[in-house]
DNA sequence: ATGAATTTCATACTTTAGTATGAGTGTTTT
DNA sequence: AAAACACTCATACTAAAGTATGAAATTCAT
């Protein structure tokens, strides 16, 4: 299970790196442009050095804010993603993970059994295994731990 | 219940405004200091104008990033804030809400009773009331509903 | 100060949750 | 083919969870 996650991560990484390269290139170009502007201004003597420095400072201040807003926006969405690797390291099987998700949505064993078309005793077995693997005493504690481990969505 | 929330918000607001004022004051001072440095450098002629501009650009770029990180960090926490108004409209009492929070953290009735220094039967009464008020059949469903209603933190 | 709401507790009961054990059926790996 | 694993199911049991009812003490606002 969860075999196609690695390729997904690769594509995401390439996309992220490309954008970073683009932003830094734009930054360097802007810096060079400002150098030229400042040299011209000093030669002509029309504007004071203070004004130029102030403009540069403001521009880079704004650039810093804008870049950070984009980066942190991605980080904001990220923590809601589930950690497939942790599910595997915990030894949770596909069916056990399914049951865990249904527990978190507030269903009883009987309701889970009906939803997955199996007997209630089967669900009880799965629940017991989930509790052992998550080191939890109750299903409510399992929900809490699963959320801490980021293996179920909020 | 929850009568001192408005005063708490006031203090939080004052704290926030103070910090913003402090940051902007620091920014202005830094700007003025850089002006003086640049003037001195130009007079002595030791460093080139490009270097000074580059330093200023980098400094303000970093300042922009740092400020934004703090602002967005607060926004990040905000959506996790609990809706006190909804708690009141649901008719949840102070104690019932306390019990609800302990349920969400994965504790059993017995453990909650020990933590709040009351008997287990008292907790059972509270839990029953919480289930009715949240229209839930089980405590796991109560957790799920409470999170949807944003009356408990994630 | 009186009525309303909250908090507390108990007892008796039903239902659900969880454990332990064993076992049958597939699937995959060695 | 045999071992290992995942999924299924059952039975019997213990432990929690949840309901219903009643009641006493406390808090709080009008």
Coordinates of N, CA, C and O (backbone and C1' of nucleotides) in Angstrom, one line a residue, chain C residues 8-21:
Chain C
dT8 P -18.5 19.7 40.0 O5' -19.2 18.7 41.0 C5' -19.3 19.1 42.4 C4' -20.3 18.2 43.1 C3' -20.1 16.7 42.9 O3' -19.2 16.2 44.0 C1' -22.4 17.2 42.9
dC9 P -18.5 14.8 43.8 O5' -19.7 13.7 44.1 C5' -20.4 13.7 45.3 C4' -21.5 12.8 45.2 C3' -21.2 11.4 44.7 O3' -21.1 10.5 45.8 C1' -23.4 12.3 44.0
dA10 P -20.7 9.0 45.5 O5' -22.2 8.3 45.5 C5' -23.2 8.6 46.4 C4' -24.4 7.8 46.1 C3' -24.2 6.4 45.6 O3' -24.9 5.5 46.3 C1' -25.6 7.6 44.1
dT11 P -24.5 3.9 46.1 O5' -26.0 3.2 46.0 C5' -27.2 3.9 45.9 C4' -28.1 3.3 44.8 C3' -27.7 2.0 44.3 O3' -28.8 1.1 44.3 C1' -28.0 3.4 42.5
dA12 P -28.7 -0.5 44.1 O5' -29.4 -0.7 42.8 C5' -30.6 0.1 42.4 C4' -30.9 0.0 40.9 C3' -30.4 -1.4 40.3 O3' -31.5 -1.9 39.5 C1' -29.5 0.4 39.1
dC13 P -31.4 -3.4 39.0 O5' -31.2 -3.1 37.4 C5' -32.1 -2.2 36.8 C4' -31.4 -1.7 35.5 C3' -30.8 -2.7 34.6 O3' -31.8 -3.1 33.6 C1' -29.5 -0.7 34.6
dT14 P -31.3 -4.2 32.4 O5' -30.8 -3.2 31.3 C5' -31.5 -2.1 30.8 C4' -30.7 -1.5 29.6 C3' -30.3 -2.5 28.5 O3' -30.6 -1.9 27.3 C1' -28.4 -1.3 29.4
dT15 P -30.3 -2.7 25.9 O5' -28.9 -2.1 25.5 C5' -28.8 -0.6 25.4 C4' -27.4 -0.2 25.2 C3' -26.7 -0.9 24.0 O3' -26.2 0.1 23.1 C1' -25.3 -0.9 25.9
dT16 P -25.7 -0.4 21.6 O5' -24.1 -0.1 21.7 C5' -23.7 1.1 22.3 C4' -22.3 1.0 22.8 C3' -21.3 0.4 21.7 O3' -20.3 1.4 21.5 C1' -20.9 -0.5 23.8
dA17 P -19.1 1.2 20.5 O5' -17.9 0.8 21.5 C5' -17.8 1.5 22.7 C4' -16.6 1.0 23.5 C3' -15.4 0.6 22.6 O3' -14.2 1.1 23.2 C1' -16.0 -1.2 24.0
dG18 P -12.8 0.9 22.5 O5' -12.3 -0.4 23.1 C5' -11.9 -0.4 24.5 C4' -11.5 -1.8 24.9 C3' -10.4 -2.5 24.0 O3' -9.3 -2.8 24.8 C1' -12.2 -3.9 24.5
dT19 P -8.1 -3.7 24.3 O5' -8.5 -5.1 24.9 C5' -8.6 -5.2 26.3 C4' -8.5 -6.7 26.7 C3' -7.4 -7.5 26.1 O3' -6.8 -8.3 27.1 C1' -9.5 -8.6 25.6
dA20 P -5.4 -9.1 26.7 O5' -6.0 -10.6 26.5 C5' -7.0 -11.1 27.3 C4' -7.3 -12.5 26.9 C3' -6.2 -13.2 26.1 O3' -6.0 -14.5 26.6 C1' -8.2 -13.3 24.9
dT21 P -4.8 -15.4 26.1 O5' -5.5 -16.4 25.2 C5' -6.8 -16.9 25.6 C4' -7.4 -17.6 24.4 C3' -6.5 -18.3 23.5 O3' -6.6 -19.7 23.5 C1' -8.2 -17.2 22.3

